[in-house]
Amino acid sequence: MASPNLNMRDPVMYRILHSEHHRTGNKWCIYPMYDYAHGQSDSIERVTHSMCTLEFEDHRLLYNWFIQQLGIFPSQQIEFDRLNLTYTLLSKRKLLQLVEEGHVSGWDDPRMPTLVGIRRRGYTPEAIRNFCGAIGVSRTNGVIELAMLEHFVREDLNKRAARVMAVLRPLKVVIDNYPENQVEEMEAVNNPEDSRAGTR
């Protein structure tokens, strides 16, 4: 009880809940708490490094203590800062509210900052990997500019996307000094970054 870490002061290992479980029915009424189950699950599955966001940093002492007391495979908990982007809502609770209230069509709505959402927006896996590689893993709270993510998307698409043009609202132009049956065609490259993309 004298520990400066509140998590170490008489930690709760499990709770008793007399409720039917979807798999075991009424056989058990004991449900392990997160701090008790976390290290054991990692140990059983032989997870060497358990990656958590910084809000679990003060739980690491308890994580290690349970593993030591049980004498099981010593998984190691490591904390890192969560990704924060400017102008972007990343709270799962708030994103769920947007879905449930019908403000977006679902988790794969292109406006959603989810993997399925940004995939529908045209972001490639390579662009996301390059972005993650550039920002790295940090232990300090920070906010990454959304423009940086968009830079990596543009950079990746610039290498692979075909160039096309369309005239959405054409204007009719009459040229009166050009031979009536003469046709001229011009060739344009599909991607100036990749000659293998051919021409059109």
mmCIF file with all atom_site columns, C-alpha atoms in Angstrom:
data_model
loop_
_atom_site.group_PDB
_atom_site.id
_atom_site.type_symbol
_atom_site.label_atom_id
_atom_site.label_alt_id
_atom_site.label_comp_id
_atom_site.label_asym_id
_atom_site.label_entity_id
_atom_site.label_seq_id
_atom_site.pdbx_PDB_ins_code
_atom_site.Cartn_x
_atom_site.Cartn_y
_atom_site.Cartn_z
_atom_site.occupancy
_atom_site.B_iso_or_equiv
_atom_site.pdbx_formal_charge
_atom_site.auth_seq_id
_atom_site.auth_comp_id
_atom_site.auth_asym_id
_atom_site.auth_atom_id
_atom_site.pdbx_PDB_model_num
ATOM 1   C CA . MET A 1 1   ? 0.000   0.000   0.000   1.00 0.00 ? 1   MET A CA 1
ATOM 2   C CA . ALA A 1 2   ? 3.021   2.294   0.352   1.00 0.00 ? 2   ALA A CA 1
ATOM 3   C CA . SER A 1 3   ? 3.980   2.126   -3.334  1.00 0.00 ? 3   SER A CA 1
ATOM 4   C CA . PRO A 1 4   ? 4.127   5.507   -5.097  1.00 0.00 ? 4   PRO A CA 1
ATOM 5   C CA . ASN A 1 5   ? 2.517   3.762   -8.097  1.00 0.00 ? 5   ASN A CA 1
ATOM 6   C CA . LEU A 1 6   ? -1.243  3.552   -7.484  1.00 0.00 ? 6   LEU A CA 1
ATOM 7   C CA . ASN A 1 7   ? -1.492  0.418   -9.633  1.00 0.00 ? 7   ASN A CA 1
ATOM 8   C CA . MET A 1 8   ? 0.692   -1.455  -7.116  1.00 0.00 ? 8   MET A CA 1
ATOM 9   C CA . ARG A 1 9   ? -1.533  -0.649  -4.123  1.00 0.00 ? 9   ARG A CA 1
ATOM 10  C CA . ASP A 1 10  ? -3.614  -3.784  -3.593  1.00 0.00 ? 10  ASP A CA 1
ATOM 11  C CA . PRO A 1 11  ? -4.167  -4.506  -7.312  1.00 0.00 ? 11  PRO A CA 1
ATOM 12  C CA . VAL A 1 12  ? -7.425  -6.130  -8.363  1.00 0.00 ? 12  VAL A CA 1
ATOM 13  C CA . MET A 1 13  ? -6.772  -9.438  -10.134 1.00 0.00 ? 13  MET A CA 1
ATOM 14  C CA . TYR A 1 14  ? -10.297 -10.400 -11.170 1.00 0.00 ? 14  TYR A CA 1
ATOM 15  C CA . ARG A 1 15  ? -13.931 -9.517  -10.718 1.00 0.00 ? 15  ARG A CA 1
ATOM 16  C CA . ILE A 1 16  ? -16.877 -11.745 -9.985  1.00 0.00 ? 16  ILE A CA 1
ATOM 17  C CA . LEU A 1 17  ? -19.736 -11.338 -12.405 1.00 0.00 ? 17  LEU A CA 1
ATOM 18  C CA . HIS A 1 18  ? -22.729 -13.678 -12.257 1.00 0.00 ? 18  HIS A CA 1
ATOM 19  C CA . SER A 1 19  ? -23.601 -13.389 -15.913 1.00 0.00 ? 19  SER A CA 1
ATOM 20  C CA . GLU A 1 20  ? -23.777 -15.957 -18.695 1.00 0.00 ? 20  GLU A CA 1
ATOM 21  C CA . HIS A 1 21  ? -20.644 -16.087 -20.833 1.00 0.00 ? 21  HIS A CA 1
ATOM 22  C CA . HIS A 1 22  ? -21.060 -16.570 -24.584 1.00 0.00 ? 22  HIS A CA 1
ATOM 23  C CA . ARG A 1 23  ? -18.713 -19.594 -24.613 1.00 0.00 ? 23  ARG A CA 1
ATOM 24  C CA . THR A 1 24  ? -18.630 -21.112 -21.120 1.00 0.00 ? 24  THR A CA 1
ATOM 25  C CA . GLY A 1 25  ? -22.189 -20.320 -20.078 1.00 0.00 ? 25  GLY A CA 1
ATOM 26  C CA . ASN A 1 26  ? -22.524 -20.222 -16.256 1.00 0.00 ? 26  ASN A CA 1
ATOM 27  C CA . LYS A 1 27  ? -19.522 -22.477 -15.561 1.00 0.00 ? 27  LYS A CA 1
ATOM 28  C CA . TRP A 1 28  ? -17.321 -19.579 -14.416 1.00 0.00 ? 28  TRP A CA 1
ATOM 29  C CA . CYS A 1 29  ? -18.123 -16.253 -12.816 1.00 0.00 ? 29  CYS A CA 1
ATOM 30  C CA . ILE A 1 30  ? -14.512 -15.050 -12.478 1.00 0.00 ? 30  ILE A CA 1
ATOM 31  C CA . TYR A 1 31  ? -13.253 -12.556 -15.046 1.00 0.00 ? 31  TYR A CA 1
ATOM 32  C CA . PRO A 1 32  ? -9.566  -11.521 -14.908 1.00 0.00 ? 32  PRO A CA 1
ATOM 33  C CA . MET A 1 33  ? -8.821  -7.808  -14.959 1.00 0.00 ? 33  MET A CA 1
ATOM 34  C CA . TYR A 1 34  ? -6.697  -6.263  -17.706 1.00 0.00 ? 34  TYR A CA 1
ATOM 35  C CA . ASP A 1 35  ? -3.546  -5.785  -15.609 1.00 0.00 ? 35  ASP A CA 1
ATOM 36  C CA . TYR A 1 36  ? -3.651  -9.386  -14.382 1.00 0.00 ? 36  TYR A CA 1
ATOM 37  C CA . ALA A 1 37  ? -4.440  -10.986 -17.753 1.00 0.00 ? 37  ALA A CA 1
ATOM 38  C CA . HIS A 1 38  ? -2.242  -8.810  -19.983 1.00 0.00 ? 38  HIS A CA 1
ATOM 39  C CA . GLY A 1 39  ? 1.169   -10.172 -18.981 1.00 0.00 ? 39  GLY A CA 1
ATOM 40  C CA . GLN A 1 40  ? -0.088  -13.755 -18.694 1.00 0.00 ? 40  GLN A CA 1
ATOM 41  C CA . SER A 1 41  ? -1.610  -13.681 -22.184 1.00 0.00 ? 41  SER A CA 1
ATOM 42  C CA . ASP A 1 42  ? 1.638   -12.297 -23.586 1.00 0.00 ? 42  ASP A CA 1
ATOM 43  C CA . SER A 1 43  ? 3.645   -14.926 -21.708 1.00 0.00 ? 43  SER A CA 1
ATOM 44  C CA . ILE A 1 44  ? 1.447   -17.850 -22.812 1.00 0.00 ? 44  ILE A CA 1
ATOM 45  C CA . GLU A 1 45  ? 1.700   -16.711 -26.430 1.00 0.00 ? 45  GLU A CA 1
ATOM 46  C CA . ARG A 1 46  ? 5.465   -16.122 -26.071 1.00 0.00 ? 46  ARG A CA 1
ATOM 47  C CA . VAL A 1 47  ? 5.171   -12.451 -26.983 1.00 0.00 ? 47  VAL A CA 1
ATOM 48  C CA . THR A 1 48  ? 8.637   -11.005 -26.403 1.00 0.00 ? 48  THR A CA 1
ATOM 49  C CA . HIS A 1 49  ? 7.668   -7.320  -26.623 1.00 0.00 ? 49  HIS A CA 1
ATOM 50  C CA . SER A 1 50  ? 4.181   -6.049  -25.812 1.00 0.00 ? 50  SER A CA 1
ATOM 51  C CA . MET A 1 51  ? 3.735   -2.657  -27.458 1.00 0.00 ? 51  MET A CA 1
ATOM 52  C CA . CYS A 1 52  ? 1.389   -0.253  -25.642 1.00 0.00 ? 52  CYS A CA 1
ATOM 53  C CA . THR A 1 53  ? 0.616   3.429   -25.907 1.00 0.00 ? 53  THR A CA 1
ATOM 54  C CA . LEU A 1 54  ? 1.986   5.785   -23.257 1.00 0.00 ? 54  LEU A CA 1
ATOM 55  C CA . GLU A 1 55  ? -1.144  5.752   -21.075 1.00 0.00 ? 55  GLU A CA 1
ATOM 56  C CA . PHE A 1 56  ? -0.118  2.223   -19.979 1.00 0.00 ? 56  PHE A CA 1
ATOM 57  C CA . GLU A 1 57  ? 3.364   3.289   -18.865 1.00 0.00 ? 57  GLU A CA 1
ATOM 58  C CA . ASP A 1 58  ? 2.437   3.368   -15.174 1.00 0.00 ? 58  ASP A CA 1
ATOM 59  C CA . HIS A 1 59  ? 0.955   -0.150  -15.529 1.00 0.00 ? 59  HIS A CA 1
ATOM 60  C CA . ARG A 1 60  ? 4.343   -1.627  -16.545 1.00 0.00 ? 60  ARG A CA 1
ATOM 61  C CA . LEU A 1 61  ? 5.476   -2.111  -12.925 1.00 0.00 ? 61  LEU A CA 1
ATOM 62  C CA . LEU A 1 62  ? 2.385   -4.223  -12.198 1.00 0.00 ? 62  LEU A CA 1
ATOM 63  C CA . TYR A 1 63  ? 2.750   -6.069  -15.535 1.00 0.00 ? 63  TYR A CA 1
ATOM 64  C CA . ASN A 1 64  ? 6.310   -7.064  -14.583 1.00 0.00 ? 64  ASN A CA 1
ATOM 65  C CA . TRP A 1 65  ? 5.374   -7.869  -10.966 1.00 0.00 ? 65  TRP A CA 1
ATOM 66  C CA . PHE A 1 66  ? 2.660   -10.370 -11.951 1.00 0.00 ? 66  PHE A CA 1
ATOM 67  C CA . ILE A 1 67  ? 5.037   -12.080 -14.404 1.00 0.00 ? 67  ILE A CA 1
ATOM 68  C CA . GLN A 1 68  ? 7.775   -12.330 -11.741 1.00 0.00 ? 68  GLN A CA 1
ATOM 69  C CA . GLN A 1 69  ? 5.415   -13.639 -9.049  1.00 0.00 ? 69  GLN A CA 1
ATOM 70  C CA . LEU A 1 70  ? 4.006   -16.302 -11.372 1.00 0.00 ? 70  LEU A CA 1
ATOM 71  C CA . GLY A 1 71  ? 7.472   -17.310 -12.637 1.00 0.00 ? 71  GLY A CA 1
ATOM 72  C CA . ILE A 1 72  ? 6.353   -17.376 -16.272 1.00 0.00 ? 72  ILE A CA 1
ATOM 73  C CA . PHE A 1 73  ? 7.975   -16.388 -19.587 1.00 0.00 ? 73  PHE A CA 1
ATOM 74  C CA . PRO A 1 74  ? 9.096   -12.763 -19.148 1.00 0.00 ? 74  PRO A CA 1
ATOM 75  C CA . SER A 1 75  ? 7.401   -10.707 -21.842 1.00 0.00 ? 75  SER A CA 1
ATOM 76  C CA . GLN A 1 76  ? 8.492   -7.071  -21.896 1.00 0.00 ? 76  GLN A CA 1
ATOM 77  C CA . GLN A 1 77  ? 6.079   -4.136  -22.111 1.00 0.00 ? 77  GLN A CA 1
ATOM 78  C CA . ILE A 1 78  ? 7.272   -1.136  -24.140 1.00 0.00 ? 78  ILE A CA 1
ATOM 79  C CA . GLU A 1 79  ? 5.305   2.098   -24.503 1.00 0.00 ? 79  GLU A CA 1
ATOM 80  C CA . PHE A 1 80  ? 5.176   4.536   -27.398 1.00 0.00 ? 80  PHE A CA 1
ATOM 81  C CA . ASP A 1 81  ? 3.251   7.675   -28.290 1.00 0.00 ? 81  ASP A CA 1
ATOM 82  C CA . ARG A 1 82  ? 0.038   7.245   -30.246 1.00 0.00 ? 82  ARG A CA 1
ATOM 83  C CA . LEU A 1 83  ? -0.261  8.826   -33.676 1.00 0.00 ? 83  LEU A CA 1
ATOM 84  C CA . ASN A 1 84  ? -1.955  12.228  -33.668 1.00 0.00 ? 84  ASN A CA 1
ATOM 85  C CA . LEU A 1 85  ? -2.651  14.010  -36.962 1.00 0.00 ? 85  LEU A CA 1
ATOM 86  C CA . THR A 1 86  ? -3.699  17.638  -37.375 1.00 0.00 ? 86  THR A CA 1
ATOM 87  C CA . TYR A 1 87  ? -7.379  18.169  -38.249 1.00 0.00 ? 87  TYR A CA 1
ATOM 88  C CA . THR A 1 88  ? -8.037  14.443  -37.693 1.00 0.00 ? 88  THR A CA 1
ATOM 89  C CA . LEU A 1 89  ? -10.244 12.785  -35.096 1.00 0.00 ? 89  LEU A CA 1
ATOM 90  C CA . LEU A 1 90  ? -8.659  9.471   -34.032 1.00 0.00 ? 90  LEU A CA 1
ATOM 91  C CA . SER A 1 91  ? -10.598 8.595   -30.876 1.00 0.00 ? 91  SER A CA 1
ATOM 92  C CA . LYS A 1 92  ? -12.273 5.198   -31.401 1.00 0.00 ? 92  LYS A CA 1
ATOM 93  C CA . ARG A 1 93  ? -15.123 6.223   -29.118 1.00 0.00 ? 93  ARG A CA 1
ATOM 94  C CA . LYS A 1 94  ? -15.823 9.375   -31.146 1.00 0.00 ? 94  LYS A CA 1
ATOM 95  C CA . LEU A 1 95  ? -15.410 7.586   -34.488 1.00 0.00 ? 95  LEU A CA 1
ATOM 96  C CA . LEU A 1 96  ? -17.887 4.935   -33.307 1.00 0.00 ? 96  LEU A CA 1
ATOM 97  C CA . GLN A 1 97  ? -20.333 7.724   -32.463 1.00 0.00 ? 97  GLN A CA 1
ATOM 98  C CA . LEU A 1 98  ? -20.029 9.080   -36.029 1.00 0.00 ? 98  LEU A CA 1
ATOM 99  C CA . VAL A 1 99  ? -20.830 5.614   -37.414 1.00 0.00 ? 99  VAL A CA 1
ATOM 100 C CA . GLU A 1 100 ? -23.689 4.873   -35.002 1.00 0.00 ? 100 GLU A CA 1
ATOM 101 C CA . GLU A 1 101 ? -25.345 8.259   -35.533 1.00 0.00 ? 101 GLU A CA 1
ATOM 102 C CA . GLY A 1 102 ? -25.144 7.879   -39.323 1.00 0.00 ? 102 GLY A CA 1
ATOM 103 C CA . HIS A 1 103 ? -22.873 10.877  -39.965 1.00 0.00 ? 103 HIS A CA 1
ATOM 104 C CA . VAL A 1 104 ? -20.705 8.554   -42.098 1.00 0.00 ? 104 VAL A CA 1
ATOM 105 C CA . SER A 1 105 ? -21.681 5.471   -44.108 1.00 0.00 ? 105 SER A CA 1
ATOM 106 C CA . GLY A 1 106 ? -19.499 3.136   -42.027 1.00 0.00 ? 106 GLY A CA 1
ATOM 107 C CA . TRP A 1 107 ? -15.945 2.417   -40.933 1.00 0.00 ? 107 TRP A CA 1
ATOM 108 C CA . ASP A 1 108 ? -14.917 2.288   -44.601 1.00 0.00 ? 108 ASP A CA 1
ATOM 109 C CA . ASP A 1 109 ? -16.298 5.754   -45.391 1.00 0.00 ? 109 ASP A CA 1
ATOM 110 C CA . PRO A 1 110 ? -13.512 7.618   -47.276 1.00 0.00 ? 110 PRO A CA 1
ATOM 111 C CA . ARG A 1 111 ? -13.755 10.450  -44.732 1.00 0.00 ? 111 ARG A CA 1
ATOM 112 C CA . MET A 1 112 ? -12.851 8.101   -41.866 1.00 0.00 ? 112 MET A CA 1
ATOM 113 C CA . PRO A 1 113 ? -9.206  7.888   -40.692 1.00 0.00 ? 113 PRO A CA 1
ATOM 114 C CA . THR A 1 114 ? -9.353  4.073   -40.674 1.00 0.00 ? 114 THR A CA 1
ATOM 115 C CA . LEU A 1 115 ? -7.264  1.774   -42.866 1.00 0.00 ? 115 LEU A CA 1
ATOM 116 C CA . VAL A 1 116 ? -10.344 0.723   -44.851 1.00 0.00 ? 116 VAL A CA 1
ATOM 117 C CA . GLY A 1 117 ? -11.435 4.364   -45.124 1.00 0.00 ? 117 GLY A CA 1
ATOM 118 C CA . ILE A 1 118 ? -8.145  5.702   -46.439 1.00 0.00 ? 118 ILE A CA 1
ATOM 119 C CA . ARG A 1 119 ? -7.859  2.695   -48.778 1.00 0.00 ? 119 ARG A CA 1
ATOM 120 C CA . ARG A 1 120 ? -11.158 3.789   -50.348 1.00 0.00 ? 120 ARG A CA 1
ATOM 121 C CA . ARG A 1 121 ? -9.744  7.311   -50.565 1.00 0.00 ? 121 ARG A CA 1
ATOM 122 C CA . GLY A 1 122 ? -6.930  5.951   -52.759 1.00 0.00 ? 122 GLY A CA 1
ATOM 123 C CA . TYR A 1 123 ? -4.085  5.772   -50.244 1.00 0.00 ? 123 TYR A CA 1
ATOM 124 C CA . THR A 1 124 ? -1.707  2.919   -51.080 1.00 0.00 ? 124 THR A CA 1
ATOM 125 C CA . PRO A 1 125 ? -0.122  0.569   -48.518 1.00 0.00 ? 125 PRO A CA 1
ATOM 126 C CA . GLU A 1 126 ? 3.327   1.706   -49.709 1.00 0.00 ? 126 GLU A CA 1
ATOM 127 C CA . ALA A 1 127 ? 2.493   5.364   -49.018 1.00 0.00 ? 127 ALA A CA 1
ATOM 128 C CA . ILE A 1 128 ? 1.339   4.520   -45.493 1.00 0.00 ? 128 ILE A CA 1
ATOM 129 C CA . ARG A 1 129 ? 4.451   2.391   -44.851 1.00 0.00 ? 129 ARG A CA 1
ATOM 130 C CA . ASN A 1 130 ? 6.715   5.203   -46.085 1.00 0.00 ? 130 ASN A CA 1
ATOM 131 C CA . PHE A 1 131 ? 4.873   7.717   -43.897 1.00 0.00 ? 131 PHE A CA 1
ATOM 132 C CA . CYS A 1 132 ? 5.199   5.478   -40.818 1.00 0.00 ? 132 CYS A CA 1
ATOM 133 C CA . GLY A 1 133 ? 8.882   4.909   -41.569 1.00 0.00 ? 133 GLY A CA 1
ATOM 134 C CA . ALA A 1 134 ? 9.475   8.660   -41.809 1.00 0.00 ? 134 ALA A CA 1
ATOM 135 C CA . ILE A 1 135 ? 7.713   9.627   -38.574 1.00 0.00 ? 135 ILE A CA 1
ATOM 136 C CA . GLY A 1 136 ? 9.158   6.699   -36.618 1.00 0.00 ? 136 GLY A CA 1
ATOM 137 C CA . VAL A 1 137 ? 8.203   5.623   -33.119 1.00 0.00 ? 137 VAL A CA 1
ATOM 138 C CA . SER A 1 138 ? 8.385   8.225   -30.377 1.00 0.00 ? 138 SER A CA 1
ATOM 139 C CA . ARG A 1 139 ? 7.884   8.414   -26.627 1.00 0.00 ? 139 ARG A CA 1
ATOM 140 C CA . THR A 1 140 ? 6.948   12.079  -26.676 1.00 0.00 ? 140 THR A CA 1
ATOM 141 C CA . ASN A 1 141 ? 3.465   13.405  -27.339 1.00 0.00 ? 141 ASN A CA 1
ATOM 142 C CA . GLY A 1 142 ? 3.329   15.217  -30.628 1.00 0.00 ? 142 GLY A CA 1
ATOM 143 C CA . VAL A 1 143 ? 1.095   16.024  -33.553 1.00 0.00 ? 143 VAL A CA 1
ATOM 144 C CA . ILE A 1 144 ? 2.049   15.163  -37.127 1.00 0.00 ? 144 ILE A CA 1
ATOM 145 C CA . GLU A 1 145 ? 0.914   17.465  -39.916 1.00 0.00 ? 145 GLU A CA 1
ATOM 146 C CA . LEU A 1 146 ? -1.697  15.867  -42.162 1.00 0.00 ? 146 LEU A CA 1
ATOM 147 C CA . ALA A 1 147 ? 0.182   17.476  -45.066 1.00 0.00 ? 147 ALA A CA 1
ATOM 148 C CA . MET A 1 148 ? 3.081   15.108  -44.367 1.00 0.00 ? 148 MET A CA 1
ATOM 149 C CA . LEU A 1 149 ? 0.866   12.049  -44.875 1.00 0.00 ? 149 LEU A CA 1
ATOM 150 C CA . GLU A 1 150 ? -0.553  13.602  -48.040 1.00 0.00 ? 150 GLU A CA 1
ATOM 151 C CA . HIS A 1 151 ? 3.012   14.245  -49.274 1.00 0.00 ? 151 HIS A CA 1
ATOM 152 C CA . PHE A 1 152 ? 3.836   10.531  -49.041 1.00 0.00 ? 152 PHE A CA 1
ATOM 153 C CA . VAL A 1 153 ? 0.589   9.616   -50.798 1.00 0.00 ? 153 VAL A CA 1
ATOM 154 C CA . ARG A 1 154 ? 1.303   12.066  -53.647 1.00 0.00 ? 154 ARG A CA 1
ATOM 155 C CA . GLU A 1 155 ? 4.912   10.874  -53.887 1.00 0.00 ? 155 GLU A CA 1
ATOM 156 C CA . ASP A 1 156 ? 3.808   7.239   -54.200 1.00 0.00 ? 156 ASP A CA 1
ATOM 157 C CA . LEU A 1 157 ? 0.956   7.916   -56.631 1.00 0.00 ? 157 LEU A CA 1
ATOM 158 C CA . ASN A 1 158 ? 3.233   10.127  -58.736 1.00 0.00 ? 158 ASN A CA 1
ATOM 159 C CA . LYS A 1 159 ? 5.343   7.034   -59.465 1.00 0.00 ? 159 LYS A CA 1
ATOM 160 C CA . ARG A 1 160 ? 2.447   4.727   -60.363 1.00 0.00 ? 160 ARG A CA 1
ATOM 161 C CA . ALA A 1 161 ? -0.651  6.668   -61.435 1.00 0.00 ? 161 ALA A CA 1
ATOM 162 C CA . ALA A 1 162 ? -1.536  7.182   -65.093 1.00 0.00 ? 162 ALA A CA 1
ATOM 163 C CA . ARG A 1 163 ? -2.035  10.798  -66.152 1.00 0.00 ? 163 ARG A CA 1
ATOM 164 C CA . VAL A 1 164 ? -5.435  11.448  -67.659 1.00 0.00 ? 164 VAL A CA 1
ATOM 165 C CA . MET A 1 165 ? -7.333  14.603  -68.486 1.00 0.00 ? 165 MET A CA 1
ATOM 166 C CA . ALA A 1 166 ? -10.981 15.379  -68.961 1.00 0.00 ? 166 ALA A CA 1
ATOM 167 C CA . VAL A 1 167 ? -12.879 18.468  -70.041 1.00 0.00 ? 167 VAL A CA 1
ATOM 168 C CA . LEU A 1 168 ? -15.907 18.653  -67.783 1.00 0.00 ? 168 LEU A CA 1
ATOM 169 C CA . ARG A 1 169 ? -17.591 21.677  -69.404 1.00 0.00 ? 169 ARG A CA 1
ATOM 170 C CA . PRO A 1 170 ? -16.309 21.855  -72.998 1.00 0.00 ? 170 PRO A CA 1
ATOM 171 C CA . LEU A 1 171 ? -16.736 24.932  -75.167 1.00 0.00 ? 171 LEU A CA 1
ATOM 172 C CA . LYS A 1 172 ? -17.257 24.557  -78.899 1.00 0.00 ? 172 LYS A CA 1
ATOM 173 C CA . VAL A 1 173 ? -14.512 26.231  -80.902 1.00 0.00 ? 173 VAL A CA 1
ATOM 174 C CA . VAL A 1 174 ? -14.820 26.735  -84.665 1.00 0.00 ? 174 VAL A CA 1
ATOM 175 C CA . ILE A 1 175 ? -11.565 27.060  -86.607 1.00 0.00 ? 175 ILE A CA 1
ATOM 176 C CA . ASP A 1 176 ? -12.293 28.480  -90.067 1.00 0.00 ? 176 ASP A CA 1
ATOM 177 C CA . ASN A 1 177 ? -8.784  28.286  -91.602 1.00 0.00 ? 177 ASN A CA 1
ATOM 178 C CA . TYR A 1 178 ? -8.148  24.536  -90.987 1.00 0.00 ? 178 TYR A CA 1
ATOM 179 C CA . PRO A 1 179 ? -8.742  21.810  -93.629 1.00 0.00 ? 179 PRO A CA 1
ATOM 180 C CA . GLU A 1 180 ? -12.109 20.186  -92.954 1.00 0.00 ? 180 GLU A CA 1
ATOM 181 C CA . ASN A 1 181 ? -11.088 16.503  -93.201 1.00 0.00 ? 181 ASN A CA 1
ATOM 182 C CA . GLN A 1 182 ? -7.632  16.782  -91.653 1.00 0.00 ? 182 GLN A CA 1
ATOM 183 C CA . VAL A 1 183 ? -7.083  14.977  -88.334 1.00 0.00 ? 183 VAL A CA 1
ATOM 184 C CA . GLU A 1 184 ? -4.082  15.399  -86.055 1.00 0.00 ? 184 GLU A CA 1
ATOM 185 C CA . GLU A 1 185 ? -3.291  13.102  -83.175 1.00 0.00 ? 185 GLU A CA 1
ATOM 186 C CA . MET A 1 186 ? -0.815  13.760  -80.418 1.00 0.00 ? 186 MET A CA 1
ATOM 187 C CA . GLU A 1 187 ? 0.789   11.193  -78.189 1.00 0.00 ? 187 GLU A CA 1
ATOM 188 C CA . ALA A 1 188 ? 1.106   11.708  -74.451 1.00 0.00 ? 188 ALA A CA 1
ATOM 189 C CA . VAL A 1 189 ? 2.917   9.596   -71.893 1.00 0.00 ? 189 VAL A CA 1
ATOM 190 C CA . ASN A 1 190 ? 0.764   7.865   -69.278 1.00 0.00 ? 190 ASN A CA 1
ATOM 191 C CA . ASN A 1 191 ? 3.288   8.498   -66.524 1.00 0.00 ? 191 ASN A CA 1
ATOM 192 C CA . PRO A 1 192 ? 6.403   10.652  -66.988 1.00 0.00 ? 192 PRO A CA 1
ATOM 193 C CA . GLU A 1 193 ? 7.945   8.882   -63.968 1.00 0.00 ? 193 GLU A CA 1
ATOM 194 C CA . ASP A 1 194 ? 7.581   5.402   -65.506 1.00 0.00 ? 194 ASP A CA 1
ATOM 195 C CA . SER A 1 195 ? 8.255   4.753   -69.205 1.00 0.00 ? 195 SER A CA 1
ATOM 196 C CA . ARG A 1 196 ? 6.809   1.230   -68.854 1.00 0.00 ? 196 ARG A CA 1
ATOM 197 C CA . ALA A 1 197 ? 3.356   2.797   -68.403 1.00 0.00 ? 197 ALA A CA 1
ATOM 198 C CA . GLY A 1 198 ? 3.267   3.503   -72.152 1.00 0.00 ? 198 GLY A CA 1
ATOM 199 C CA . THR A 1 199 ? 1.487   6.259   -74.025 1.00 0.00 ? 199 THR A CA 1
ATOM 200 C CA . ARG A 1 200 ? -2.036  7.237   -74.961 1.00 0.00 ? 200 ARG A CA 1
#
